[in-house]
PDB file of C-alpha atoms in Angstrom:
ATOM      1  CA  MET A   1     -20.770  28.163-132.943  1.00  0.00           C
ATOM      2  CA  THR A   2     -17.330  29.010-131.168  1.00  0.00           C
ATOM      3  CA  HIS A   3     -13.848  28.202-132.550  1.00  0.00           C
ATOM      4  CA  MET A   4     -12.175  25.061-131.633  1.00  0.00           C
ATOM      5  CA  SER A   5      -8.352  24.669-132.255  1.00  0.00           C
ATOM      6  CA  ARG A   6      -7.148  21.735-134.068  1.00  0.00           C
ATOM      7  CA  SER A   7      -5.736  20.254-131.024  1.00  0.00           C
ATOM      8  CA  ALA A   8      -9.677  20.126-130.331  1.00  0.00           C
ATOM      9  CA  GLN A   9     -10.858  18.919-133.201  1.00  0.00           C
ATOM     10  CA  PRO A  10     -12.673  15.389-132.815  1.00  0.00           C
ATOM     11  CA  SER A  11     -11.429  12.471-134.996  1.00  0.00           C
ATOM     12  CA  HIS A  12     -13.109  11.154-137.588  1.00  0.00           C
ATOM     13  CA  ASP A  13     -13.566   8.222-135.614  1.00  0.00           C
ATOM     14  CA  GLY A  14     -14.789   9.599-132.285  1.00  0.00           C
ATOM     15  CA  GLU A  15     -16.913  12.217-133.997  1.00  0.00           C
ATOM     16  CA  PHE A  16     -20.209  11.178-133.047  1.00  0.00           C
ATOM     17  CA  GLU A  17     -19.222  10.472-129.339  1.00  0.00           C
ATOM     18  CA  PHE A  18     -17.461  13.663-129.002  1.00  0.00           C
ATOM     19  CA  TRP A  19     -20.731  15.693-129.930  1.00  0.00           C
ATOM     20  CA  ARG A  20     -22.912  13.290-128.100  1.00  0.00           C
ATOM     21  CA  ASN A  21     -20.939  13.987-124.799  1.00  0.00           C
ATOM     22  CA  HIS A  22     -20.920  17.829-125.309  1.00  0.00           C
ATOM     23  CA  ALA A  23     -24.171  17.954-126.678  1.00  0.00           C
ATOM     24  CA  GLN A  24     -27.357  20.048-124.658  1.00  0.00           C
ATOM     25  CA  ILE A  25     -30.504  18.640-124.971  1.00  0.00           C
ATOM     26  CA  SER A  26     -33.645  20.701-124.684  1.00  0.00           C
ATOM     27  CA  LEU A  27     -37.029  18.379-123.916  1.00  0.00           C
ATOM     28  CA  GLN A  28     -40.461  19.401-125.356  1.00  0.00           C
ATOM     29  CA  PRO A  29     -42.155  16.596-124.078  1.00  0.00           C
ATOM     30  CA  VAL A  30     -45.961  16.260-125.568  1.00  0.00           C
ATOM     31  CA  ALA A  31     -48.469  14.031-124.317  1.00  0.00           C
ATOM     32  CA  ALA A  32     -49.679  10.870-126.067  1.00  0.00           C
ATOM     33  CA  PRO A  33     -51.167  11.702-129.490  1.00  0.00           C
ATOM     34  CA  SER A  34     -53.143   8.578-129.459  1.00  0.00           C
ATOM     35  CA  ILE A  35     -55.581   9.402-126.898  1.00  0.00           C
ATOM     36  CA  LEU A  36     -57.299  11.864-129.180  1.00  0.00           C
ATOM     37  CA  GLY A  37     -56.510   9.819-132.257  1.00  0.00           C
ATOM     38  CA  LEU A  38     -58.556   6.596-130.839  1.00  0.00           C
ATOM     39  CA  PHE A  39     -61.277   8.860-129.368  1.00  0.00           C
ATOM     40  CA  GLY A  40     -61.880  10.512-132.756  1.00  0.00           C
ATOM     41  CA  TYR A  41     -62.149   7.310-134.349  1.00  0.00           C
ATOM     42  CA  ALA A  42     -64.035   5.315-131.807  1.00  0.00           C
ATOM     43  CA  ALA A  43     -66.433   8.162-132.062  1.00  0.00           C
ATOM     44  CA  ALA A  44     -67.114   8.685-135.814  1.00  0.00           C
ATOM     45  CA  THR A  45     -66.524   4.782-136.459  1.00  0.00           C
ATOM     46  CA  PHE A  46     -69.007   3.891-134.070  1.00  0.00           C
ATOM     47  CA  VAL A  47     -71.716   6.366-135.176  1.00  0.00           C
ATOM     48  CA  VAL A  48     -71.224   5.795-138.774  1.00  0.00           C
ATOM     49  CA  ALA A  49     -70.923   2.089-138.426  1.00  0.00           C
ATOM     50  CA  THR A  50     -74.199   1.794-136.515  1.00  0.00           C
ATOM     51  CA  ASN A  51     -76.285   3.157-139.235  1.00  0.00           C
ATOM     52  CA  LEU A  52     -74.575   0.910-141.888  1.00  0.00           C
ATOM     53  CA  ALA A  53     -75.232  -2.051-139.344  1.00  0.00           C
ATOM     54  CA  GLY A  54     -79.210  -0.838-139.354  1.00  0.00           C
ATOM     55  CA  TRP A  55     -79.468   0.462-136.068  1.00  0.00           C
ATOM     56  CA  TYR A  56     -80.893   3.861-137.206  1.00  0.00           C
ATOM     57  CA  GLY A  57     -81.539   6.113-140.101  1.00  0.00           C
ATOM     58  CA  ASN A  58     -82.315   5.821-143.588  1.00  0.00           C
ATOM     59  CA  THR A  59     -80.401   6.379-146.755  1.00  0.00           C
ATOM     60  CA  THR A  60     -80.855   9.974-146.609  1.00  0.00           C
ATOM     61  CA  THR A  61     -79.082   9.993-143.151  1.00  0.00           C
ATOM     62  CA  GLN A  62     -75.374   9.889-144.266  1.00  0.00           C
ATOM     63  CA  THR A  63     -75.671  13.650-144.937  1.00  0.00           C
ATOM     64  CA  PHE A  64     -76.232  14.448-141.606  1.00  0.00           C
ATOM     65  CA  LEU A  65     -73.280  12.258-140.456  1.00  0.00           C
ATOM     66  CA  PHE A  66     -70.545  13.162-142.718  1.00  0.00           C
ATOM     67  CA  PRO A  67     -70.057  16.331-140.931  1.00  0.00           C
ATOM     68  CA  PHE A  68     -69.648  14.412-137.463  1.00  0.00           C
ATOM     69  CA  ALA A  69     -67.235  12.137-139.206  1.00  0.00           C
ATOM     70  CA  ALA A  70     -64.916  14.428-141.245  1.00  0.00           C
ATOM     71  CA  MET A  71     -64.197  16.270-137.955  1.00  0.00           C
ATOM     72  CA  LEU A  72     -63.720  14.067-134.943  1.00  0.00           C
ATOM     73  CA  GLY A  73     -62.755  10.913-137.252  1.00  0.00           C
ATOM     74  CA  GLY A  74     -60.900  13.027-139.818  1.00  0.00           C
ATOM     75  CA  LEU A  75     -59.723  16.380-138.754  1.00  0.00           C
ATOM     76  CA  ALA A  76     -58.809  15.521-134.814  1.00  0.00           C
ATOM     77  CA  GLN A  77     -57.591  12.035-135.858  1.00  0.00           C
ATOM     78  CA  PHE A  78     -55.536  13.591-138.642  1.00  0.00           C
ATOM     79  CA  LEU A  79     -53.960  16.108-136.235  1.00  0.00           C
ATOM     80  CA  ALA A  80     -53.231  13.359-134.100  1.00  0.00           C
ATOM     81  CA  GLY A  81     -51.278  11.540-136.513  1.00  0.00           C
ATOM     82  CA  MET A  82     -49.277  14.670-137.292  1.00  0.00           C
ATOM     83  CA  TRP A  83     -48.058  15.272-133.467  1.00  0.00           C
ATOM     84  CA  ALA A  84     -46.876  11.502-133.345  1.00  0.00           C
ATOM     85  CA  TYR A  85     -44.228  12.346-135.125  1.00  0.00           C
ATOM     86  CA  ARG A  86     -42.889  14.668-132.490  1.00  0.00           C
ATOM     87  CA  ALA A  87     -43.829  11.677-130.007  1.00  0.00           C
ATOM     88  CA  ARG A  88     -41.181   9.714-132.503  1.00  0.00           C
ATOM     89  CA  ASP A  89     -44.532   6.999-132.869  1.00  0.00           C
ATOM     90  CA  GLY A  90     -44.353   6.038-136.356  1.00  0.00           C
ATOM     91  CA  LEU A  91     -47.171   3.615-135.752  1.00  0.00           C
ATOM     92  CA  ALA A  92     -49.441   6.316-134.461  1.00  0.00           C
ATOM     93  CA  THR A  93     -48.512   8.696-137.439  1.00  0.00           C
ATOM     94  CA  ALA A  94     -49.369   5.986-140.452  1.00  0.00           C
ATOM     95  CA  MET A  95     -52.453   4.942-138.893  1.00  0.00           C
ATOM     96  CA  HIS A  96     -53.988   8.355-137.717  1.00  0.00           C
ATOM     97  CA  GLY A  97     -52.663   9.877-140.589  1.00  0.00           C
ATOM     98  CA  ILE A  98     -54.236   7.607-143.014  1.00  0.00           C
ATOM     99  CA  TRP A  99     -57.708   6.915-141.527  1.00  0.00           C
ATOM    100  CA  GLY A 100     -57.650  10.555-140.853  1.00  0.00           C
ATOM    101  CA  ALA A 101     -57.083  11.186-144.526  1.00  0.00           C
ATOM    102  CA  PHE A 102     -59.886   8.664-145.072  1.00  0.00           C
ATOM    103  CA  TRP A 103     -62.515  10.096-142.856  1.00  0.00           C
ATOM    104  CA  LEU A 104     -61.892  13.670-144.277  1.00  0.00           C
ATOM    105  CA  SER A 105     -62.154  12.596-147.874  1.00  0.00           C
ATOM    106  CA  TYR A 106     -65.340  10.157-146.768  1.00  0.00           C
ATOM    107  CA  GLY A 107     -67.267  13.631-145.262  1.00  0.00           C
ATOM    108  CA  ILE A 108     -66.111  15.656-148.628  1.00  0.00           C
ATOM    109  CA  LEU A 109     -67.730  12.367-151.009  1.00  0.00           C
ATOM    110  CA  TYR A 110     -70.967  12.891-148.774  1.00  0.00           C
ATOM    111  CA  LEU A 111     -70.839  16.598-148.905  1.00  0.00           C
ATOM    112  CA  LEU A 112     -70.747  16.508-152.843  1.00  0.00           C
ATOM    113  CA  ILE A 113     -73.763  13.791-152.915  1.00  0.00           C
ATOM    114  CA  ALA A 114     -76.032  15.937-150.120  1.00  0.00           C
ATOM    115  CA  ILE A 115     -75.499  18.809-152.594  1.00  0.00           C
ATOM    116  CA  GLY A 116     -76.229  17.343-155.453  1.00  0.00           C
ATOM    117  CA  VAL A 117     -72.954  17.516-157.284  1.00  0.00           C
ATOM    118  CA  LEU A 118     -72.288  13.483-157.055  1.00  0.00           C
ATOM    119  CA  VAL A 119     -74.883  10.805-156.914  1.00  0.00           C
ATOM    120  CA  GLN A 120     -74.264   7.477-154.755  1.00  0.00           C
ATOM    121  CA  PRO A 121     -73.598   4.651-157.547  1.00  0.00           C
ATOM    122  CA  THR A 122     -75.309   1.028-156.132  1.00  0.00           C
ATOM    123  CA  PRO A 123     -73.221  -0.642-155.765  1.00  0.00           C
ATOM    124  CA  PHE A 124     -70.437   1.878-154.707  1.00  0.00           C
ATOM    125  CA  VAL A 125     -67.264   0.185-156.081  1.00  0.00           C
ATOM    126  CA  ALA A 126     -65.236   3.094-156.053  1.00  0.00           C
ATOM    127  CA  LEU A 127     -65.815   3.440-152.231  1.00  0.00           C
ATOM    128  CA  GLY A 128     -65.237  -0.740-152.139  1.00  0.00           C
ATOM    129  CA  PHE A 129     -61.492   0.164-153.764  1.00  0.00           C
ATOM    130  CA  TRP A 130     -61.002   3.019-150.987  1.00  0.00           C
ATOM    131  CA  PHE A 131     -61.605   0.022-148.213  1.00  0.00           C
ATOM    132  CA  ALA A 132     -59.566  -2.180-150.092  1.00  0.00           C
ATOM    133  CA  ALA A 133     -56.178   0.018-149.686  1.00  0.00           C
ATOM    134  CA  LEU A 134     -57.067   0.756-146.165  1.00  0.00           C
ATOM    135  CA  ALA A 135     -57.474  -2.363-145.151  1.00  0.00           C
ATOM    136  CA  ALA A 136     -54.292  -3.553-146.526  1.00  0.00           C
ATOM    137  CA  ILE A 137     -52.480  -0.885-144.787  1.00  0.00           C
ATOM    138  CA  THR A 138     -54.523  -1.454-141.308  1.00  0.00           C
ATOM    139  CA  TRP A 139     -53.393  -5.180-141.784  1.00  0.00           C
ATOM    140  CA  SER A 140     -49.784  -4.058-141.764  1.00  0.00           C
ATOM    141  CA  GLY A 141     -50.412  -1.634-138.571  1.00  0.00           C
ATOM    142  CA  ALA A 142     -52.090  -4.617-136.682  1.00  0.00           C
ATOM    143  CA  PHE A 143     -48.884  -6.350-137.464  1.00  0.00           C
ATOM    144  CA  ALA A 144     -46.541  -3.642-136.221  1.00  0.00           C
ATOM    145  CA  ALA A 145     -48.990  -3.127-133.333  1.00  0.00           C
ATOM    146  CA  LEU A 146     -48.199  -6.645-131.904  1.00  0.00           C
ATOM    147  CA  ALA A 147     -44.729  -4.864-130.629  1.00  0.00           C
ATOM    148  CA  GLU A 148     -46.664  -2.666-128.420  1.00  0.00           C
ATOM    149  CA  ASN A 149     -50.163  -3.878-126.645  1.00  0.00           C
ATOM    150  CA  ILE A 150     -52.832  -5.962-127.005  1.00  0.00           C
ATOM    151  CA  GLY A 151     -55.380  -3.365-127.216  1.00  0.00           C
ATOM    152  CA  LEU A 152     -53.597  -1.396-129.887  1.00  0.00           C
ATOM    153  CA  THR A 153     -53.369  -4.740-131.727  1.00  0.00           C
ATOM    154  CA  LEU A 154     -57.411  -5.378-131.610  1.00  0.00           C
ATOM    155  CA  VAL A 155     -58.023  -1.987-132.620  1.00  0.00           C
ATOM    156  CA  LEU A 156     -56.457  -2.456-135.433  1.00  0.00           C
ATOM    157  CA  ALA A 157     -57.313  -6.314-136.233  1.00  0.00           C
ATOM    158  CA  THR A 158     -61.073  -5.196-136.188  1.00  0.00           C
ATOM    159  CA  LEU A 159     -60.893  -1.920-138.263  1.00  0.00           C
ATOM    160  CA  ALA A 160     -58.760  -3.978-140.778  1.00  0.00           C
ATOM    161  CA  ALA A 161     -60.985  -7.093-140.680  1.00  0.00           C
ATOM    162  CA  GLY A 162     -64.283  -4.366-140.957  1.00  0.00           C
ATOM    163  CA  ALA A 163     -62.648  -2.630-143.927  1.00  0.00           C
ATOM    164  CA  THR A 164     -61.925  -5.881-145.615  1.00  0.00           C
ATOM    165  CA  CYS A 165     -65.755  -7.076-144.948  1.00  0.00           C
ATOM    166  CA  LEU A 166     -67.038  -3.576-146.380  1.00  0.00           C
ATOM    167  CA  ALA A 167     -64.388  -3.711-149.381  1.00  0.00           C
ATOM    168  CA  VAL A 168     -65.910  -6.894-150.433  1.00  0.00           C
ATOM    169  CA  GLY A 169     -69.608  -6.068-149.692  1.00  0.00           C
ATOM    170  CA  GLN A 170     -69.226  -2.985-151.663  1.00  0.00           C
ATOM    171  CA  ILE A 171     -66.895  -3.999-154.984  1.00  0.00           C
ATOM    172  CA  ALA A 172     -69.081  -7.461-155.218  1.00  0.00           C
ATOM    173  CA  ASP A 173     -72.437  -5.703-153.818  1.00  0.00           C
ATOM    174  CA  ILE A 174     -73.053  -8.220-151.107  1.00  0.00           C
ATOM    175  CA  SER A 175     -75.041  -7.174-148.477  1.00  0.00           C
ATOM    176  CA  PRO A 176     -74.030  -9.530-145.750  1.00  0.00           C
ATOM    177  CA  TRP A 177     -70.567  -8.651-145.911  1.00  0.00           C
ATOM    178  CA  ARG A 178     -71.453  -4.896-145.411  1.00  0.00           C
ATOM    179  CA  THR A 179     -73.616  -5.642-142.411  1.00  0.00           C
ATOM    180  CA  ALA A 180     -70.477  -7.899-141.181  1.00  0.00           C
ATOM    181  CA  GLY A 181     -68.523  -5.427-141.504  1.00  0.00           C
ATOM    182  CA  ALA A 182     -70.270  -2.915-140.081  1.00  0.00           C
ATOM    183  CA  TYR A 183     -70.491  -5.204-136.931  1.00  0.00           C
ATOM    184  CA  ILE A 184     -66.924  -5.692-136.869  1.00  0.00           C
ATOM    185  CA  LEU A 185     -66.227  -2.024-136.942  1.00  0.00           C
ATOM    186  CA  ILE A 186     -68.526  -1.207-133.922  1.00  0.00           C
ATOM    187  CA  ALA A 187     -66.525  -3.629-131.807  1.00  0.00           C
ATOM    188  CA  SER A 188     -63.342  -1.728-133.359  1.00  0.00           C
ATOM    189  CA  ALA A 189     -64.750   1.325-131.615  1.00  0.00           C
ATOM    190  CA  VAL A 190     -65.781   0.222-128.209  1.00  0.00           C
ATOM    191  CA  VAL A 191     -62.264  -1.386-127.945  1.00  0.00           C
ATOM    192  CA  ALA A 192     -60.631   1.961-129.133  1.00  0.00           C
ATOM    193  CA  TRP A 193     -62.703   4.105-126.627  1.00  0.00           C
ATOM    194  CA  TYR A 194     -61.236   1.472-124.065  1.00  0.00           C
ATOM    195  CA  THR A 195     -57.932   1.627-124.698  1.00  0.00           C
ATOM    196  CA  ALA A 196     -57.993   5.661-125.476  1.00  0.00           C
ATOM    197  CA  THR A 197     -59.627   5.504-121.718  1.00  0.00           C
ATOM    198  CA  ALA A 198     -56.810   3.401-120.369  1.00  0.00           C
ATOM    199  CA  MET A 199     -53.937   5.592-121.950  1.00  0.00           C
ATOM    200  CA  MET A 200     -55.964   8.858-120.524  1.00  0.00           C
ATOM    201  CA  LEU A 201     -56.378   7.547-116.901  1.00  0.00           C
ATOM    202  CA  GLU A 202     -52.757   6.407-116.883  1.00  0.00           C
ATOM    203  CA  GLY A 203     -51.422   9.925-118.164  1.00  0.00           C
ATOM    204  CA  THR A 204     -53.690  11.875-115.144  1.00  0.00           C
ATOM    205  CA  PHE A 205     -53.410   9.112-112.316  1.00  0.00           C
ATOM    206  CA  ARG A 206     -49.557   8.420-113.159  1.00  0.00           C
ATOM    207  CA  ARG A 207     -50.547   4.685-113.010  1.00  0.00           C
ATOM    208  CA  VAL A 208     -52.268   1.834-114.579  1.00  0.00           C
ATOM    209  CA  ILE A 209     -56.132   1.728-113.952  1.00  0.00           C
ATOM    210  CA  LEU A 210     -56.803  -0.057-117.130  1.00  0.00           C
ATOM    211  CA  PRO A 211     -54.804  -2.641-118.402  1.00  0.00           C
ATOM    212  CA  ILE A 212     -53.967  -2.775-122.117  1.00  0.00           C
ATOM    213  CA  GLY A 213     -51.979  -5.730-122.404  1.00  0.00           C
ATOM    214  CA  LYS A 214     -48.605  -4.117-122.571  1.00  0.00           C
ATOM    215  CA  LEU A 215     -45.708  -6.427-123.865  1.00  0.00           C
ATOM    216  CA  ARG A 216     -43.080  -3.555-122.534  1.00  0.00           C
ATOM    217  CA  GLY A 217     -43.513  -1.908-119.398  1.00  0.00           C
ATOM    218  CA  PRO A 218     -46.065  -1.990-116.222  1.00  0.00           C
ATOM    219  CA  ASN A 219     -49.427  -3.745-117.202  1.00  0.00           C
ATOM    220  CA  VAL A 220     -50.886  -4.070-113.930  1.00  0.00           C
ATOM    221  CA  PRO A 221     -53.259  -1.696-112.177  1.00  0.00           C
ATOM    222  CA  GLY A 222     -51.707   0.092-109.410  1.00  0.00           C
ATOM    223  CA  ARG A 223     -48.442   0.239-111.516  1.00  0.00           C
ATOM    224  CA  GLU A 224     -46.385   3.610-112.170  1.00  0.00           C
ATOM    225  CA  PRO A 225     -45.771   3.738-115.992  1.00  0.00           C
ATOM    226  CA  ARG A 226     -42.365   4.420-117.582  1.00  0.00           C
ATOM    227  CA  GLN A 227     -40.854   7.823-118.308  1.00  0.00           C
ATOM    228  CA  VAL A 228     -39.215   7.061-121.390  1.00  0.00           C
ATOM    229  CA  ILE A 229     -36.507   9.639-122.740  1.00  0.00           C
ATOM    230  CA  GLN A 230     -34.493   8.914-125.439  1.00  0.00           C
ATOM    231  CA  PHE A 231     -31.453  10.473-124.608  1.00  0.00           C
ATOM    232  CA  MET A 232     -29.380   9.338-127.670  1.00  0.00           C
ATOM    233  CA  ALA A 233     -32.108  10.849-129.798  1.00  0.00           C
ATOM    234  CA  GLY A 234     -32.281  13.853-127.742  1.00  0.00           C
ATOM    235  CA  GLU A 235     -36.533  13.852-127.741  1.00  0.00           C
ATOM    236  CA  PRO A 236     -39.083  12.210-125.600  1.00  0.00           C
ATOM    237  CA  GLY A 237     -40.238   8.832-126.675  1.00  0.00           C
ATOM    238  CA  ILE A 238     -44.017   9.066-125.472  1.00  0.00           C
ATOM    239  CA  LYS A 239     -45.474   5.873-127.618  1.00  0.00           C
ATOM    240  CA  VAL A 240     -49.030   4.453-128.279  1.00  0.00           C
ATOM    241  CA  GLY A 241     -48.619   1.838-125.386  1.00  0.00           C
ATOM    242  CA  GLN A 242     -46.595   4.062-122.908  1.00  0.00           C
TER     243      GLN A 242
END
């Protein structure tokens, strides 16, 4: 740091203004992490939820699903959550981080069951409490997403509703609740796929192709998205809905 004379030193009251006016900003833009996060979530949730809904498989199928769920829903989504820190997106950080960690835990759980270390109980009450905690966090995220866009709000609201149903179904051992939760998660996966596709197309075509109900910024097909740079923070502000 170069030496400054006393006369050049900013006053206490004007110190922030002085450094803001003399700062040099180096931008390191990143792509919207939720594109990866939502695709990973959509793929893992669809494959697992369709099995829970009875579309295919049997009682041993879970042992063949956990690697897919752990890598796409877990690792890919968790990485998206960590990259969301750089994008200054607290909502994406929380949701992708929490659900990515869940899918990694889910993969480890069923790996231990597959190799005989654990025996899956019936009803699976412990897993029900996992979903109860996740549902509470995801309802909070769905409320926060109301400030972003309708697409993300629907993803999180259906995810929270599905987790709630699975929590009740597992804890109380009520099969219809588990089935209802599985179908709601299938719907959430489809909405997540649409939302991630819309974000990806907007990034490649540099205009809105598929609307996702943004509450701020262009939401009409053909309109160019805003190029958001948060000068005050010195970092790009690439959020879920932008």
